[in-house]
XYZ file of C-alpha atoms in Angstrom:
714
model
C -66.323 -115.722 49.110
C -62.470 -114.372 49.452
C -59.553 -116.445 49.566
C -57.863 -116.706 52.803
C -55.850 -113.956 54.418
C -51.759 -114.078 52.348
C -50.367 -114.674 48.986
C -54.295 -115.957 47.787
C -56.402 -113.294 49.125
C -53.281 -110.804 46.770
C -53.426 -112.608 43.952
C -56.535 -112.653 43.933
C -56.793 -109.302 44.510
C -54.608 -107.963 42.446
C -56.387 -110.362 39.111
C -59.581 -109.006 40.266
C -58.961 -105.468 39.693
C -56.524 -106.512 36.823
C -59.889 -108.052 34.857
C -62.297 -105.012 35.719
C -60.048 -102.182 34.988
C -59.261 -104.023 31.176
C -62.399 -105.408 30.547
C -64.299 -102.079 31.380
C -61.272 -100.496 29.430
C -62.173 -103.509 26.435
C -66.035 -101.691 26.353
C -65.450 -98.227 26.204
C -63.593 -98.821 23.440
C -65.605 -100.912 21.226
C -68.728 -98.327 22.505
C -66.120 -95.508 21.116
C -65.504 -97.479 17.685
C -68.450 -98.283 17.170
C -69.896 -94.685 17.997
C -66.928 -93.399 15.944
C -67.710 -95.554 13.100
C -71.459 -94.616 12.483
C -71.234 -91.556 13.102
C -69.358 -91.044 10.447
C -71.248 -92.973 8.442
C -74.312 -90.490 9.557
C -71.902 -87.667 8.650
C -71.546 -88.664 4.996
C -74.478 -90.223 4.989
C -76.480 -87.034 5.510
C -73.893 -84.890 3.489
C -74.335 -87.228 0.346
C -78.818 -86.017 1.103
C -77.303 -82.652 2.155
C -76.401 -82.861 -2.304
C -78.482 -84.635 -3.304
C -81.288 -82.341 -1.841
C -79.796 -79.290 -3.194
C -79.320 -80.340 -6.583
C -83.183 -81.294 -7.048
C -84.309 -78.081 -6.014
C -81.543 -76.509 -7.769
C -83.425 -77.586 -10.957
C -86.386 -77.319 -10.641
C -85.842 -74.120 -10.120
C -83.826 -74.182 -13.317
C -87.185 -75.616 -15.304
C -89.462 -73.579 -13.380
C -88.022 -70.517 -14.011
C -87.850 -71.866 -17.692
C -91.667 -73.138 -17.974
C -93.057 -69.192 -15.854
C -90.760 -67.889 -19.345
C -93.086 -69.951 -21.983
C -96.268 -69.300 -19.760
C -95.906 -65.237 -20.284
C -94.913 -65.378 -23.904
C -97.816 -67.319 -24.270
C -100.055 -65.261 -22.103
C -98.970 -61.806 -24.219
C -99.753 -63.130 -27.298
C -102.593 -64.591 -25.442
C -103.440 -60.720 -24.539
C -102.265 -59.338 -27.319
C -99.832 -57.641 -26.021
C -96.963 -58.785 -27.773
C -97.731 -59.042 -31.832
C -97.339 -61.157 -34.170
C -94.875 -59.545 -35.750
C -92.799 -58.865 -33.351
C -92.129 -62.919 -32.159
C -88.275 -62.751 -32.595
C -87.476 -59.453 -31.180
C -89.879 -60.799 -28.627
C -87.114 -63.719 -28.334
C -83.879 -61.958 -29.407
C -84.407 -59.950 -26.116
C -85.928 -62.552 -23.817
C -82.635 -64.802 -24.218
C -80.645 -61.710 -23.595
C -81.889 -61.215 -20.559
C -81.888 -64.814 -19.845
C -78.493 -65.825 -21.186
C -78.863 -69.651 -20.079
C -82.090 -70.387 -21.872
C -80.929 -73.314 -24.584
C -83.695 -72.149 -27.009
C -86.754 -71.120 -26.982
C -89.329 -70.251 -30.469
C -93.256 -69.810 -30.786
C -94.837 -72.661 -33.580
C -97.960 -71.960 -35.167
C -100.678 -73.877 -36.159
C -100.365 -74.403 -40.226
C -102.339 -70.558 -41.484
C -102.239 -69.840 -38.280
C -99.928 -66.829 -38.853
C -100.962 -65.499 -42.130
C -103.370 -66.571 -44.628
C -100.433 -67.534 -47.305
C -97.884 -69.625 -45.378
C -98.747 -72.785 -43.901
C -95.832 -72.915 -41.738
C -93.888 -70.235 -38.914
C -91.710 -71.139 -36.270
C -88.934 -68.889 -35.379
C -86.287 -70.343 -33.148
C -83.166 -69.108 -31.078
C -80.684 -71.824 -30.128
C -77.577 -72.149 -28.825
C -75.188 -73.280 -31.520
C -71.002 -73.436 -29.952
C -71.899 -70.790 -27.276
C -73.857 -68.180 -29.327
C -77.484 -68.097 -30.351
C -78.836 -68.134 -33.124
C -82.385 -67.469 -35.605
C -83.522 -71.243 -36.354
C -86.855 -70.803 -39.217
C -87.603 -75.630 -37.607
C -90.417 -74.885 -40.610
C -86.647 -75.006 -43.089
C -85.895 -77.508 -40.628
C -88.302 -79.885 -41.328
C -92.595 -80.480 -41.101
C -93.183 -79.968 -37.299
C -96.804 -80.942 -37.558
C -95.960 -84.537 -38.986
C -97.537 -87.769 -36.615
C -94.084 -88.269 -35.496
C -93.209 -85.002 -34.256
C -94.830 -85.959 -31.010
C -94.053 -82.247 -29.436
C -95.242 -80.705 -31.632
C -99.158 -81.874 -31.229
C -98.738 -81.820 -27.145
C -97.738 -78.333 -26.525
C -100.764 -77.078 -28.857
C -102.822 -79.756 -26.589
C -101.658 -78.892 -23.371
C -99.352 -77.637 -21.039
C -96.278 -78.737 -19.946
C -92.917 -81.113 -19.281
C -92.204 -83.880 -22.815
C -90.001 -86.576 -22.307
C -86.447 -85.740 -23.979
C -85.615 -85.449 -27.192
C -83.060 -85.134 -30.289
C -84.177 -82.045 -31.841
C -83.974 -81.648 -35.054
C -83.254 -78.071 -35.445
C -80.890 -77.948 -32.096
C -79.150 -80.827 -32.624
C -79.293 -81.527 -29.601
C -80.679 -83.485 -26.836
C -83.579 -81.626 -25.003
C -85.423 -81.004 -22.109
C -89.374 -79.025 -23.742
C -91.799 -77.279 -22.114
C -93.821 -76.898 -24.582
C -97.584 -74.746 -23.269
C -100.190 -73.576 -25.453
C -100.907 -69.973 -27.310
C -104.561 -68.907 -29.017
C -104.333 -65.522 -30.850
C -106.565 -62.640 -29.811
C -109.545 -62.492 -32.397
C -107.035 -59.639 -34.368
C -104.281 -60.907 -34.522
C -105.746 -63.916 -36.228
C -105.179 -64.798 -39.347
C -107.512 -67.612 -39.968
C -110.571 -68.343 -37.435
C -110.372 -71.839 -36.249
C -111.176 -73.900 -33.246
C -107.907 -75.251 -30.770
C -104.628 -73.447 -30.258
C -103.263 -70.984 -32.839
C -99.895 -72.769 -31.895
C -97.628 -73.481 -29.376
C -93.944 -71.572 -26.810
C -91.813 -73.867 -26.188
C -88.109 -73.529 -24.472
C -85.756 -75.677 -23.883
C -83.429 -76.916 -20.840
C -80.012 -78.864 -22.773
C -79.121 -82.298 -21.133
C -75.580 -80.987 -21.195
C -76.591 -78.389 -18.764
C -78.690 -81.253 -16.277
C -74.764 -83.357 -16.696
C -72.789 -80.700 -16.381
C -75.542 -79.627 -13.256
C -75.610 -83.500 -11.962
C -71.866 -83.823 -12.408
C -70.574 -81.516 -10.126
C -71.603 -82.978 -7.637
C -69.488 -84.540 -4.720
C -70.372 -87.668 -4.219
C -66.591 -89.381 -3.722
C -64.311 -90.571 -6.436
C -67.211 -92.756 -8.662
C -69.849 -92.115 -7.607
C -72.611 -90.067 -9.318
C -76.467 -89.281 -10.531
C -79.394 -89.190 -13.012
C -82.682 -87.605 -13.585
C -85.028 -89.683 -14.906
C -89.097 -88.921 -15.816
C -92.020 -90.120 -14.194
C -91.940 -92.712 -17.120
C -88.679 -93.694 -15.791
C -86.434 -92.707 -18.492
C -83.590 -91.703 -18.698
C -82.671 -87.171 -18.650
C -79.168 -87.725 -17.040
C -76.975 -91.122 -16.473
C -73.086 -91.149 -16.579
C -73.906 -93.515 -19.389
C -74.197 -91.322 -21.888
C -76.769 -93.702 -24.236
C -78.827 -94.617 -21.883
C -80.800 -90.536 -22.151
C -79.982 -90.660 -25.877
C -81.216 -94.053 -26.583
C -84.230 -93.518 -24.423
C -83.421 -96.360 -21.811
C -86.162 -96.898 -18.708
C -84.922 -97.695 -15.404
C -87.959 -100.126 -15.051
C -86.519 -102.157 -18.214
C -83.045 -102.092 -16.802
C -84.496 -103.299 -12.870
C -85.841 -105.939 -15.535
C -83.098 -107.160 -17.415
C -80.936 -107.389 -14.384
C -83.351 -108.894 -12.082
C -83.141 -106.088 -9.600
C -86.133 -106.192 -6.961
C -83.569 -103.166 -4.948
C -84.145 -100.930 -8.940
C -87.768 -101.798 -9.552
C -88.293 -100.927 -6.080
C -86.412 -97.642 -6.989
C -88.458 -96.830 -10.484
C -91.593 -97.315 -8.618
C -91.035 -94.905 -5.450
C -88.764 -92.677 -7.801
C -91.907 -92.187 -10.547
C -94.626 -91.779 -8.149
C -92.253 -88.931 -7.362
C -91.546 -90.182 -3.773
C -87.957 -89.016 -2.498
C -85.983 -91.028 0.680
C -83.008 -93.294 -0.126
C -82.175 -97.022 -0.725
C -80.119 -100.142 0.105
C -78.512 -101.928 -3.104
C -75.609 -104.317 -3.140
C -75.127 -105.181 -6.580
C -74.164 -108.701 -7.337
C -72.408 -108.577 -10.467
C -69.981 -105.831 -9.159
C -70.050 -106.719 -5.877
C -70.638 -102.673 -4.902
C -73.062 -102.040 -1.710
C -74.366 -98.361 -2.354
C -76.419 -96.416 -1.056
C -79.517 -94.078 -3.341
C -81.382 -91.151 -2.406
C -83.681 -90.437 -4.162
C -85.905 -87.016 -4.432
C -88.770 -85.321 -7.060
C -87.922 -82.821 -9.332
C -91.943 -81.147 -8.609
C -91.727 -78.856 -12.349
C -90.975 -81.020 -14.846
C -92.193 -84.581 -12.632
C -88.286 -85.861 -12.384
C -86.609 -87.519 -10.769
C -83.111 -86.746 -8.798
C -80.937 -90.430 -7.597
C -78.067 -89.918 -6.317
C -75.568 -93.532 -6.490
C -73.182 -92.931 -3.013
C -71.002 -96.280 -3.053
C -70.222 -97.372 0.717
C -66.660 -98.594 0.305
C -66.368 -94.792 0.137
C -66.772 -93.885 3.299
C -64.409 -91.763 4.997
C -63.909 -94.188 7.899
C -60.084 -93.977 8.745
C -59.426 -97.931 8.837
C -56.834 -98.075 9.877
C -57.892 -96.527 13.362
C -60.603 -98.535 13.495
C -57.492 -101.998 13.162
C -55.572 -100.149 15.684
C -59.127 -100.306 18.204
C -59.314 -103.601 17.475
C -56.726 -104.812 18.651
C -56.171 -102.678 21.957
C -59.695 -103.811 22.245
C -58.494 -107.676 21.785
C -55.922 -106.477 24.153
C -58.253 -105.410 27.215
C -59.801 -109.085 26.306
C -57.151 -111.389 26.567
C -56.067 -109.281 29.739
C -59.185 -109.637 31.433
C -59.868 -112.992 30.670
C -56.513 -114.238 32.323
C -57.117 -112.107 35.290
C -60.558 -113.821 35.782
C -57.927 -117.017 35.255
C -55.312 -116.142 38.130
C -58.338 -115.498 39.926
C -60.098 -118.746 39.956
C -56.629 -119.991 40.364
C -56.439 -118.566 43.675
C -58.078 -120.611 45.689
C -56.780 -123.436 44.730
C -52.813 -122.597 44.728
C -51.438 -125.717 46.572
C -53.267 -127.923 43.804
C -50.794 -128.633 40.852
C -53.757 -129.761 38.383
C -55.071 -126.962 38.350
C -52.150 -124.330 37.914
C -51.003 -126.540 35.393
C -54.388 -126.154 33.433
C -54.471 -122.340 34.956
C -51.029 -122.864 32.659
C -52.337 -124.287 29.411
C -55.577 -121.715 29.511
C -53.746 -118.666 29.584
C -51.021 -120.174 27.571
C -54.255 -120.680 24.307
C -55.466 -117.681 25.446
C -52.737 -115.649 24.166
C -52.489 -117.825 21.160
C -56.334 -117.424 20.384
C -54.611 -113.436 20.769
C -52.308 -113.755 17.565
C -54.789 -115.442 16.100
C -57.608 -113.118 15.898
C -55.019 -110.658 15.356
C -53.694 -112.072 11.584
C -57.423 -112.147 11.492
C -57.654 -108.942 11.154
C -54.962 -108.311 8.789
C -56.010 -110.870 6.814
C -58.837 -108.619 6.659
C -57.102 -105.772 4.745
C -57.556 -107.607 1.834
C -61.062 -107.307 0.477
C -60.504 -103.100 1.153
C -59.828 -101.114 -1.711
C -56.190 -100.118 -2.689
C -54.746 -97.003 -1.188
C -54.395 -94.385 -3.768
C -56.625 -95.870 -6.851
C -59.976 -96.104 -7.389
C -61.423 -99.771 -8.067
C -62.960 -100.174 -10.901
C -65.299 -102.198 -11.638
C -69.194 -99.876 -13.209
C -69.496 -98.448 -16.335
C -71.192 -95.479 -14.722
C -68.334 -94.715 -11.966
C -65.907 -94.667 -14.754
C -68.025 -92.630 -16.607
C -68.669 -89.811 -13.535
C -64.796 -89.731 -12.549
C -63.463 -89.143 -16.612
C -66.217 -86.717 -16.599
C -64.194 -84.643 -13.836
C -60.695 -86.118 -15.334
C -61.692 -84.960 -18.284
C -62.968 -80.842 -16.395
C -59.796 -81.197 -14.837
C -57.354 -81.275 -18.199
C -59.656 -78.624 -19.917
C -58.913 -76.473 -17.092
C -55.308 -77.524 -17.376
C -55.257 -76.776 -20.673
C -54.459 -80.015 -21.783
C -55.790 -82.082 -24.863
C -59.143 -83.699 -23.944
C -58.586 -86.996 -22.926
C -58.823 -89.563 -25.316
C -60.429 -92.708 -24.374
C -59.087 -96.194 -25.542
C -61.713 -99.477 -24.205
C -58.331 -101.669 -22.772
C -59.250 -105.695 -21.766
C -56.649 -107.987 -20.214
C -57.260 -112.038 -19.333
C -54.176 -113.657 -17.088
C -53.099 -116.937 -17.945
C -50.999 -117.913 -15.389
C -48.052 -116.081 -13.171
C -45.488 -117.391 -10.835
C -42.837 -115.777 -8.614
C -38.880 -115.599 -10.093
C -37.762 -113.751 -7.524
C -38.812 -112.110 -4.361
C -40.141 -108.851 -5.987
C -39.804 -110.068 -9.519
C -42.527 -112.266 -11.215
C -43.584 -113.498 -15.128
C -47.196 -112.804 -15.817
C -49.024 -114.616 -19.516
C -51.815 -113.599 -20.371
C -53.781 -111.820 -23.725
C -54.490 -107.949 -23.917
C -56.802 -106.484 -26.110
C -57.830 -102.584 -27.513
C -61.319 -101.656 -29.818
C -60.241 -98.491 -31.042
C -62.814 -96.610 -32.656
C -63.564 -96.077 -36.316
C -62.195 -93.476 -38.057
C -62.124 -91.106 -34.674
C -59.143 -93.389 -34.192
C -57.229 -93.742 -37.142
C -54.170 -91.557 -36.641
C -53.566 -93.091 -33.260
C -51.077 -95.525 -33.475
C -51.737 -99.346 -31.955
C -50.736 -101.060 -29.292
C -50.118 -100.681 -25.431
C -46.940 -101.791 -23.689
C -46.110 -102.462 -19.711
C -43.606 -99.798 -17.989
C -42.499 -102.036 -14.968
C -41.716 -104.716 -17.453
C -37.762 -105.313 -17.537
C -36.624 -104.616 -20.966
C -35.037 -108.835 -22.116
C -38.336 -110.171 -20.786
C -40.859 -108.916 -22.455
C -42.682 -110.198 -25.193
C -45.560 -109.230 -27.394
C -47.324 -110.486 -30.301
C -50.371 -109.606 -32.221
C -52.786 -112.003 -32.738
C -55.724 -111.028 -34.620
C -56.644 -107.601 -36.020
C -61.067 -107.587 -36.243
C -63.609 -104.941 -37.513
C -66.442 -104.915 -35.487
C -68.850 -102.172 -36.788
C -67.510 -98.898 -36.387
C -64.561 -100.122 -33.588
C -61.289 -101.865 -34.260
C -60.262 -104.869 -32.200
C -56.822 -105.810 -31.699
C -55.084 -108.415 -29.489
C -52.186 -109.348 -28.909
C -50.787 -112.211 -26.538
C -48.044 -111.155 -23.722
C -45.267 -112.815 -21.627
C -43.543 -110.671 -19.400
C -42.100 -110.194 -16.652
C -42.206 -107.294 -13.731
C -40.498 -105.884 -11.407
C -42.416 -104.261 -8.174
C -40.798 -103.831 -5.234
C -43.348 -105.908 -2.046
C -43.260 -105.355 2.131
C -42.194 -108.822 3.792
C -41.848 -106.632 7.424
C -45.486 -109.485 7.650
C -44.086 -112.563 6.687
C -46.054 -114.966 6.751
C -48.633 -113.336 7.177
C -48.573 -110.483 4.058
C -50.799 -109.913 2.013
C -49.754 -109.588 -2.391
C -51.607 -107.258 -5.084
C -49.424 -107.740 -8.189
C -50.058 -104.843 -10.655
C -49.977 -105.174 -14.010
C -49.257 -101.360 -15.251
C -50.062 -101.034 -19.265
C -49.828 -97.663 -20.706
C -50.673 -96.238 -24.112
C -47.377 -95.583 -26.686
C -49.063 -92.438 -27.988
C -47.031 -90.597 -24.557
C -48.201 -86.966 -26.364
C -51.106 -87.858 -26.893
C -53.811 -87.286 -23.419
C -54.777 -90.797 -24.143
C -57.013 -93.197 -20.900
C -56.842 -96.385 -20.753
C -60.911 -97.841 -20.071
C -61.414 -101.443 -18.943
C -63.796 -103.083 -21.138
C -65.879 -103.671 -18.093
C -68.559 -104.920 -20.649
C -66.751 -108.415 -22.142
C -66.697 -109.992 -18.570
C -69.458 -112.383 -17.599
C -69.169 -110.941 -13.987
C -66.673 -108.458 -12.531
C -66.884 -109.334 -9.197
C -64.119 -108.634 -7.917
C -64.022 -112.236 -5.659
C -65.598 -113.347 -9.069
C -61.651 -113.347 -11.169
C -62.405 -111.012 -13.921
C -59.993 -111.825 -16.558
C -58.066 -115.038 -14.682
C -58.008 -118.102 -16.195
C -60.794 -120.621 -14.857
C -59.197 -122.641 -11.956
C -56.383 -120.683 -11.728
C -53.653 -122.108 -9.081
C -50.540 -120.024 -7.830
C -48.247 -122.780 -5.524
C -48.257 -121.109 -1.796
C -50.953 -118.249 -2.658
C -54.477 -117.650 -1.807
C -55.946 -115.671 -5.101
C -58.716 -113.100 -3.160
C -59.279 -110.321 -6.191
C -59.227 -109.515 -9.558
C -59.905 -105.680 -11.022
C -59.193 -102.870 -13.289
C -58.248 -99.739 -11.158
C -57.072 -96.328 -11.704
C -53.846 -95.674 -9.426
C -53.311 -92.371 -9.506
C -49.338 -91.061 -9.713
C -48.070 -87.527 -10.509
C -44.530 -88.202 -11.964
C -43.282 -84.599 -10.604
C -42.675 -84.029 -15.215
C -43.882 -83.724 -18.068
C -41.928 -87.119 -19.460
C -40.267 -84.950 -21.864
C -43.670 -83.784 -23.475
C -44.449 -80.137 -23.356
C -48.424 -80.119 -21.913
C -48.354 -83.813 -21.205
C -51.187 -84.684 -19.250
C -48.642 -87.055 -16.364
C -47.422 -83.045 -15.671
C -50.627 -83.496 -13.433
C -52.701 -87.087 -11.358
C -53.198 -89.537 -13.992
C -55.040 -92.105 -13.990
C -52.929 -94.992 -14.743
C -54.848 -97.759 -15.620
C -53.514 -101.150 -13.795
C -55.531 -104.592 -13.392
C -54.718 -105.885 -10.323
C -54.649 -109.783 -8.735
C -54.526 -109.551 -4.608
C -52.846 -112.345 -2.966
C -53.157 -113.638 0.544
C -50.384 -116.798 1.119
C -51.574 -119.778 2.196
C -50.450 -119.984 6.226
C -51.103 -123.615 5.730
C -47.679 -123.306 4.001
C -46.401 -121.290 5.299
C -45.783 -122.938 8.669
C -45.610 -126.174 7.037
C -42.419 -125.021 5.881
C -41.619 -121.938 8.432
C -43.111 -122.649 11.738
C -42.891 -126.405 12.199
C -38.577 -127.154 13.001
C -39.292 -124.045 15.807
C -42.700 -125.702 17.603
C -40.702 -128.605 17.195
C -37.028 -126.778 19.441
C -40.273 -125.550 21.581
C -41.650 -128.479 22.647
C -38.188 -129.870 21.985
C -37.443 -127.271 24.859
C -39.844 -127.979 27.553
C -39.376 -131.050 27.702
C -35.493 -130.686 28.318
C -37.118 -127.577 31.232
C -39.751 -130.888 32.639
C -36.397 -133.043 33.253
C -34.742 -129.798 34.600
C -34.449 -131.377 38.480
C -32.523 -131.271 42.276
C -33.102 -134.848 43.365
C -30.825 -137.197 42.826
C -32.882 -140.632 40.954
C -35.122 -138.844 39.035
C -31.547 -136.511 37.829
C -30.579 -140.115 37.198
C -33.447 -141.451 35.854
C -33.420 -139.488 33.435
C -30.146 -138.602 32.180
C -29.848 -134.709 33.884
C -26.761 -132.846 34.012
C -26.414 -129.150 33.200
C -23.657 -129.944 30.442
C -26.617 -132.479 28.445
C -29.201 -129.235 28.422
C -26.156 -127.019 27.385
C -25.116 -128.975 24.642
C -28.693 -129.712 23.421
C -29.104 -126.700 23.833
C -26.717 -125.576 21.298
C -27.729 -128.210 18.591
C -31.031 -126.812 18.226
C -28.988 -123.453 18.529
C -27.318 -124.623 15.756
C -30.542 -125.838 13.575
C -32.709 -123.044 13.635
C -29.946 -120.592 13.694
C -29.259 -122.334 9.453
C -33.288 -122.508 8.904
C -33.339 -118.667 10.245
C -30.511 -117.776 7.288
C -32.463 -119.761 4.885
C -35.902 -117.842 5.588
C -33.405 -114.529 5.052
C -32.113 -115.652 1.793
C -35.043 -116.407 0.093
C -37.056 -112.907 0.706
C -33.985 -110.964 0.681
C -35.762 -107.954 2.971
C -34.120 -104.930 3.989
C -36.685 -105.159 7.169
C -36.935 -107.837 10.090
C -40.157 -109.921 9.446
C -42.459 -110.820 11.563
C -41.545 -113.626 10.854
C -37.861 -113.457 12.737
C -39.432 -112.178 15.586
C -40.569 -115.489 15.806
C -37.372 -117.243 15.263
C -35.686 -114.179 18.139
C -38.152 -115.140 21.240
C -36.519 -118.591 20.105
C -33.283 -118.315 20.761
C -34.153 -116.329 23.863
C -36.346 -119.456 24.865
C -33.074 -121.067 24.917
C -30.359 -118.766 26.590
C -34.040 -118.727 29.201
C -33.966 -122.910 29.272
C -29.961 -123.379 29.688
C -29.917 -120.484 32.193
C -32.409 -122.206 33.897
C -31.156 -125.727 35.072
C -27.827 -124.169 35.538
C -29.696 -122.007 38.377
C -31.246 -124.869 39.710
C -28.408 -126.460 40.432
C -25.532 -123.539 40.869
C -27.745 -121.814 43.852
C -28.911 -123.929 46.861
C -32.667 -122.437 48.321
C -33.985 -119.823 45.699
C -37.493 -119.548 45.522
C -38.084 -119.441 42.194
C -35.736 -122.282 40.853
C -36.541 -124.308 44.291
C -40.160 -124.189 44.666
C -40.942 -127.684 44.148
C -38.857 -128.810 42.685
C -38.335 -125.668 39.687
C -42.191 -125.511 39.065
C -43.039 -122.166 39.133
C -40.572 -121.788 35.188
C -42.272 -124.996 34.203
C -45.469 -123.433 34.722
C -44.590 -120.514 33.069
C -42.923 -121.421 29.381
C -46.006 -121.726 27.792
C -47.478 -118.099 28.523
C -44.825 -116.726 28.385
C -43.394 -117.701 25.200
C -47.109 -117.894 23.722
C -47.610 -114.185 25.259
C -44.016 -113.216 24.201
C -45.793 -114.359 20.451
C -48.706 -111.924 21.408
C -46.461 -109.445 21.871
C -44.878 -109.021 18.839
C -47.424 -109.840 17.053
C -49.099 -106.275 18.455
C -45.909 -104.575 17.542
C -45.681 -105.754 13.901
C -49.433 -105.165 13.586
C -50.465 -102.138 15.730
């Protein structure tokens, strides 16, 4: 039922149109935002899935080609097409025709080659990029029980579990197939195979293949056998030590990894979501079978690296909030159209709209605080050893292409005990830092670290210990340093600060890359605050996260050292602490005076009246209002000046807009008092004794807060 014709119906119709349009815009933007994010995520997942599929197919084709070559060689021996006296020439021709073959050989059982020769095993293997002939029997007795590859190779065809080859001095994936010589060439008649033909696929080639996948900054891939043994992994010790995915899943008590191991070893393909409780990383693991050797390829891609436009998402969320608030305001006004003559209803509507605007302000603050959980821009968060190794492999390749020295990795740890802000842009940090040097590989390196952002006169470092642990030397230092880091205060007090401790090694002429020693921390999850003193407190702030990261910085200079890697994007190690300002403290110290001033101004507005009796009762006069407004103005002005002095910001801070709005409100209340008495008849000021300005006070005040909030954070 529509209100009766007149102002009420006009208000109703306008409010209805505004509400419908606003809610339509909100729904449309919600759909656009969700569909855009979903489409981006789907495209990303499809690209990673495609990378995994192509890599698995490429690896499968390479290995099938190798097994076919070995089978063909065994067939030539069995048919007599290849005499035993020409085996070496045939092997040389094979590697000349297929230079990617790492190694190939023919291993005879005892006395099968010649009655007077117990073992014979010509083997051509790649050494330093050149194929060379090696006689395996001169290196070791391959028929001994511990050499399972020979015994399996003479029994059946197939790929063996990867192992370190003594003759090749490399990690190998080996395919062996038995052969039996024709009667005329057999040196001694015996049952079974006369030997085995083996062909090698270097694990280095597997690493190169999976390392070339485009999986983001820290995404990586690994290959396992049908027993779950690692063939290739960014943490290369997994393959060298023969570790097993089943065992790692059991050690971590990770049911998702256990399920992945079961599915992958069953030669299945698919995708599985994984959340790492130790690191806090969410990822998708795509797995594909490699049919020829019965292996599986798994690709780990982290959800944090989905190329979502987070800034655009936040902007859409703010616009959606504005549309929803506008629509809800339209609904409130629509309902008030039926009760325009009811003072309680009008006051209820005024309060409801004011609260609605306030909710909008708080919602935008919440969106802004969500930024604290995002990775730092222009940096790679380091919480996973495999991800670090994957990134450094790429950096090492880039350094090689640019003809820099090969990167030297030095494990570095950090433990922060205390942080104190000294000025708005300087903070004091105390704690411990340690480094682990390999012995004797790093004997020629100077021991030490320094903070490039430190103020020299306030940088103290003292060596605490120097220990020898196996093949490594560990040095620890206590430090107390004042670091200068320009902070932006334009969003104060809704601001997020990331304190960044940049760590350099003093050997500037060497391409030294500091690597976080993640193994030194029980939990590396950023919200578990690794490297922070337990129960760490910083007055006025909430510590959200701590983490290591590589920060990319092009110094646009070689810093005086020709060929220095710092000419390009050098992975500079930083230890980061993300802080959220305690908004309660900030509001008590800064916003309470503004709130009190607003209440006093509203009280002054409420006593504005043209009725002589009420004016006499309240003591209302225009001069009294002006004097009180001037007093409030000077109090707020002093508080404003104090804020500017404390934070020395060059730009206008978010909080300052609240002061500006308060100044405007003071002027508006003063003008209202003057106009109320100066004008003889005005519908706006005189309607029901100044009711309209009184009803509009809180909605306009909070609406102004919402407008400046949108302006600053949109």
